[in-house]
């Protein structure tokens, strides 16, 4: 009986590993690289915001850092779903495999430490950069699962940008877009800030990815 149980366990593990390998093989190297980058980019945003909250005590940073944690977790679930190695080996603030992100983290934190205003400007800039990267990432994949998660990240970044701009306006400061066009920026500011909806959708996407991973489904649509 013990031998039979051991055989069954070995077979199940073999099937799971095979499914993960097959899932990863459906993605291009570009899609894989982007997923890894997005995992660390969302972590970088979280790390900066946690550091800014500790420095300035502005609650907006703490709230958005919590949201960024959900975002990086959602991308982590995609990595697991497709059997891709997670670049985040140690979840330590300021530590990244991607050297470009490591350097950017240092630069942004240094800038944000100048003043509370600069910290909020850094937050807004991060969200602009995130949006540009996410839009490009969506355009490079036809995987519906990935597109859905990226879409939720994009909606979150729009909410976060509005929150940072609002905080600056409360200080009597007008923020001008650094990456987005004026039209894109104004369109986002005119949108509705629905943090609860963002959280629900991100959680739903995360649960969906996790469920698909456990079930072994590939979710490929062409």
Coordinates of C-alpha atoms in Angstrom, one line a residue:
X1 CA 0.0 0.0 0.0
X2 CA 2.8 2.4 0.9
X3 CA 4.5 1.6 -2.4
X4 CA 1.3 2.3 -4.3
X5 CA 0.8 5.6 -2.5
X6 CA 4.4 6.6 -3.3
X7 CA 3.8 5.7 -7.0
X8 CA 0.7 7.8 -7.1
X9 CA 2.4 10.8 -5.5
X10 CA 5.3 10.5 -7.9
X11 CA 2.9 10.4 -10.8
X12 CA 1.0 13.4 -9.6
X13 CA 4.2 15.4 -9.2
X14 CA 5.4 14.4 -12.6
X15 CA 2.1 15.6 -14.2
X16 CA 2.2 18.9 -12.3
X17 CA 5.8 19.6 -13.4
X18 CA 4.8 18.7 -17.0
X19 CA 1.9 21.0 -16.9
X20 CA 4.1 23.9 -15.6
X21 CA 6.6 23.2 -18.3
X22 CA 3.9 23.2 -21.0
X23 CA 2.4 26.4 -19.7
X24 CA 5.8 28.2 -19.8
X25 CA 6.4 26.9 -23.3
X26 CA 3.3 28.8 -24.5
X27 CA 4.9 32.1 -23.8
X28 CA 7.6 33.9 -25.8
X29 CA 10.8 34.9 -24.2
X30 CA 9.7 38.5 -24.3
X31 CA 6.5 37.7 -22.4
X32 CA 8.5 35.8 -19.8
X33 CA 11.0 38.6 -19.4
X34 CA 8.2 41.1 -19.0
X35 CA 6.5 39.1 -16.3
X36 CA 9.7 38.9 -14.4
X37 CA 10.2 42.6 -14.8
X38 CA 6.7 43.5 -13.8
X39 CA 7.0 41.3 -10.6
X40 CA 10.0 43.4 -9.5
X41 CA 8.7 46.7 -10.8
X42 CA 5.6 46.4 -8.6
X43 CA 7.8 45.4 -5.7
X44 CA 10.0 48.5 -6.4
X45 CA 6.9 50.7 -6.2
X46 CA 5.9 49.1 -2.9
X47 CA 9.4 49.4 -1.5
X48 CA 9.6 53.1 -2.3
X49 CA 6.2 53.8 -0.8
X50 CA 7.0 52.0 2.4
X51 CA 10.2 54.0 2.7
X52 CA 8.4 57.2 2.0
X53 CA 5.7 56.4 4.6
X54 CA 8.4 55.8 7.2
X55 CA 10.1 59.1 6.3
X56 CA 7.0 61.3 6.1
X57 CA 4.1 59.5 7.7
X58 CA 1.7 60.3 4.9
X59 CA -1.0 57.7 5.0
X60 CA -1.4 57.6 1.2
X61 CA 1.9 55.9 0.9
X62 CA 0.9 53.2 3.3
X63 CA -2.4 52.6 1.6
X64 CA -0.8 52.4 -1.9
X65 CA 2.0 50.2 -0.7
X66 CA -0.6 47.7 0.4
X67 CA -2.2 47.8 -3.0
X68 CA 1.3 47.4 -4.7
X69 CA 1.8 44.3 -2.5
X70 CA -1.4 42.8 -4.0
X71 CA -0.1 43.7 -7.5
X72 CA 3.3 42.1 -7.1
X73 CA 1.5 39.0 -5.6
X74 CA -0.8 38.8 -8.6
X75 CA 2.2 38.8 -11.0
X76 CA 3.9 36.2 -8.7
X77 CA 0.8 34.0 -9.2
X78 CA 1.2 34.4 -13.0
X79 CA 4.9 33.3 -12.7
X80 CA 3.7 30.2 -10.8
X81 CA 0.9 29.6 -13.2
X82 CA 3.4 29.5 -16.2
X83 CA 6.1 27.7 -14.3
X84 CA 8.5 30.7 -14.5
X85 CA 11.2 31.2 -11.9
X86 CA 10.4 34.1 -9.5
X87 CA 13.2 36.8 -9.6
X88 CA 12.3 37.8 -6.0
X89 CA 14.3 35.4 -4.0
X90 CA 14.4 37.5 -0.8
X91 CA 11.5 39.9 -0.2
X92 CA 13.7 42.6 1.2
X93 CA 13.1 46.4 0.7
X94 CA 15.5 47.8 -1.9
X95 CA 16.8 44.4 -3.1
X96 CA 16.3 43.5 -6.8
X97 CA 17.7 41.2 -9.4
X98 CA 17.2 43.8 -12.1
X99 CA 20.0 46.3 -11.6
X100 CA 18.2 49.0 -13.5
X101 CA 15.3 48.7 -11.0
X102 CA 17.8 48.6 -8.1
X103 CA 19.4 51.9 -9.3
X104 CA 16.0 53.5 -9.9
X105 CA 14.9 52.6 -6.4
X106 CA 17.9 54.3 -5.0
X107 CA 17.5 57.4 -7.1
X108 CA 13.7 57.7 -6.3
X109 CA 14.3 57.3 -2.6
X110 CA 17.0 59.9 -2.6
X111 CA 14.7 62.3 -4.4
X112 CA 11.8 61.5 -2.1
X113 CA 13.8 62.1 1.0
X114 CA 14.2 65.8 0.1
X115 CA 10.7 66.8 1.2
X116 CA 7.2 65.5 1.5
X117 CA 6.3 67.3 -1.7
X118 CA 9.2 65.6 -3.6
X119 CA 8.1 62.2 -2.1
X120 CA 4.6 62.7 -3.5
X121 CA 6.0 63.8 -6.9
X122 CA 8.1 60.6 -6.9
X123 CA 5.0 58.6 -6.3
X124 CA 3.2 60.2 -9.2
X125 CA 6.1 59.6 -11.5
X126 CA 6.3 55.9 -10.5
X127 CA 2.7 55.5 -11.4
X128 CA 3.2 57.2 -14.8
X129 CA 6.1 54.9 -15.6
X130 CA 4.1 51.9 -14.4
X131 CA 1.3 52.8 -16.7
X132 CA 3.5 53.1 -19.8
X133 CA 5.2 49.8 -19.0
X134 CA 1.9 48.0 -18.4
X135 CA 0.3 49.3 -21.7
X136 CA 3.4 48.1 -23.6
X137 CA 3.2 44.7 -21.7
X138 CA -0.5 44.3 -22.6
X139 CA 0.3 45.0 -26.3
X140 CA 3.0 42.3 -26.5
X141 CA 0.8 39.4 -25.3
X142 CA -2.3 37.6 -26.4
X143 CA -2.6 35.5 -23.2
X144 CA -6.0 36.5 -21.8
X145 CA -5.0 35.6 -18.2
X146 CA -2.0 37.9 -18.4
X147 CA -3.9 40.7 -20.1
X148 CA -6.5 40.5 -17.4
X149 CA -4.0 40.9 -14.6
X150 CA -2.1 43.6 -16.4
X151 CA -5.4 45.4 -16.9
X152 CA -6.1 45.4 -13.2
X153 CA -2.6 46.7 -12.5
X154 CA -3.2 49.5 -15.0
X155 CA -6.5 50.5 -13.3
X156 CA -4.7 50.5 -9.9
X157 CA -1.9 52.8 -11.2
X158 CA -4.5 55.2 -12.5
X159 CA -6.1 55.3 -9.0
X160 CA -2.7 55.7 -7.4
X161 CA -1.8 58.6 -9.7
X162 CA -5.0 60.4 -8.8
X163 CA -4.3 59.9 -5.1
X164 CA -0.8 61.4 -5.3
X165 CA -2.0 64.3 -7.4
X166 CA -4.8 64.9 -5.0
X167 CA -2.4 65.0 -2.1
X168 CA -0.2 67.5 -3.9
X169 CA -3.3 69.7 -4.7
X170 CA -4.1 69.7 -1.0
X171 CA -0.7 71.2 -0.5
X172 CA -1.4 73.8 -3.1
X173 CA 0.9 72.2 -5.6
X174 CA 0.0 71.5 -9.3
X175 CA 1.5 68.3 -10.7
X176 CA 2.3 68.2 -14.4
X177 CA 2.6 64.9 -16.2
X178 CA 6.2 63.7 -16.8
X179 CA 5.6 60.7 -19.0
X180 CA 2.0 60.7 -20.1
X181 CA 0.6 63.1 -22.7
X182 CA -1.4 66.0 -21.4
X183 CA -4.5 64.4 -22.9
X184 CA -3.9 61.0 -21.2
X185 CA -3.1 62.7 -17.9
X186 CA -6.3 64.8 -17.9
X187 CA -8.4 61.8 -18.9
X188 CA -7.1 59.8 -16.0
X189 CA -7.6 62.6 -13.5
X190 CA -11.2 62.9 -14.8
X191 CA -11.8 59.2 -14.1
X192 CA -13.4 57.7 -11.0
X193 CA -11.2 56.5 -8.2
X194 CA -12.6 53.2 -7.2
X195 CA -10.1 51.6 -4.8
X196 CA -12.6 49.0 -3.6
X197 CA -13.2 47.8 -7.1
X198 CA -9.5 47.7 -7.9
X199 CA -8.9 45.6 -4.8
X200 CA -11.8 43.2 -5.6
X201 CA -10.7 42.8 -9.2
X202 CA -7.0 42.2 -8.3
X203 CA -8.0 39.7 -5.6
X204 CA -10.3 38.0 -8.1
X205 CA -7.6 37.8 -10.7
X206 CA -5.1 36.5 -8.2
X207 CA -7.5 33.8 -7.0
X208 CA -8.3 32.9 -10.6
X209 CA -4.7 32.5 -11.5
X210 CA -4.0 30.4 -8.4
X211 CA -7.1 28.2 -9.1
X212 CA -6.0 27.7 -12.7
X213 CA -2.5 26.7 -11.5
X214 CA -3.9 24.2 -9.0
X215 CA -6.2 22.8 -11.7
X216 CA -3.5 22.7 -14.4
X217 CA -5.6 24.5 -17.0
X218 CA -3.7 26.4 -19.6
X219 CA -6.2 29.2 -20.3
X220 CA -4.7 29.8 -23.8
X221 CA -6.9 31.7 -26.2
X222 CA -5.9 32.6 -29.7

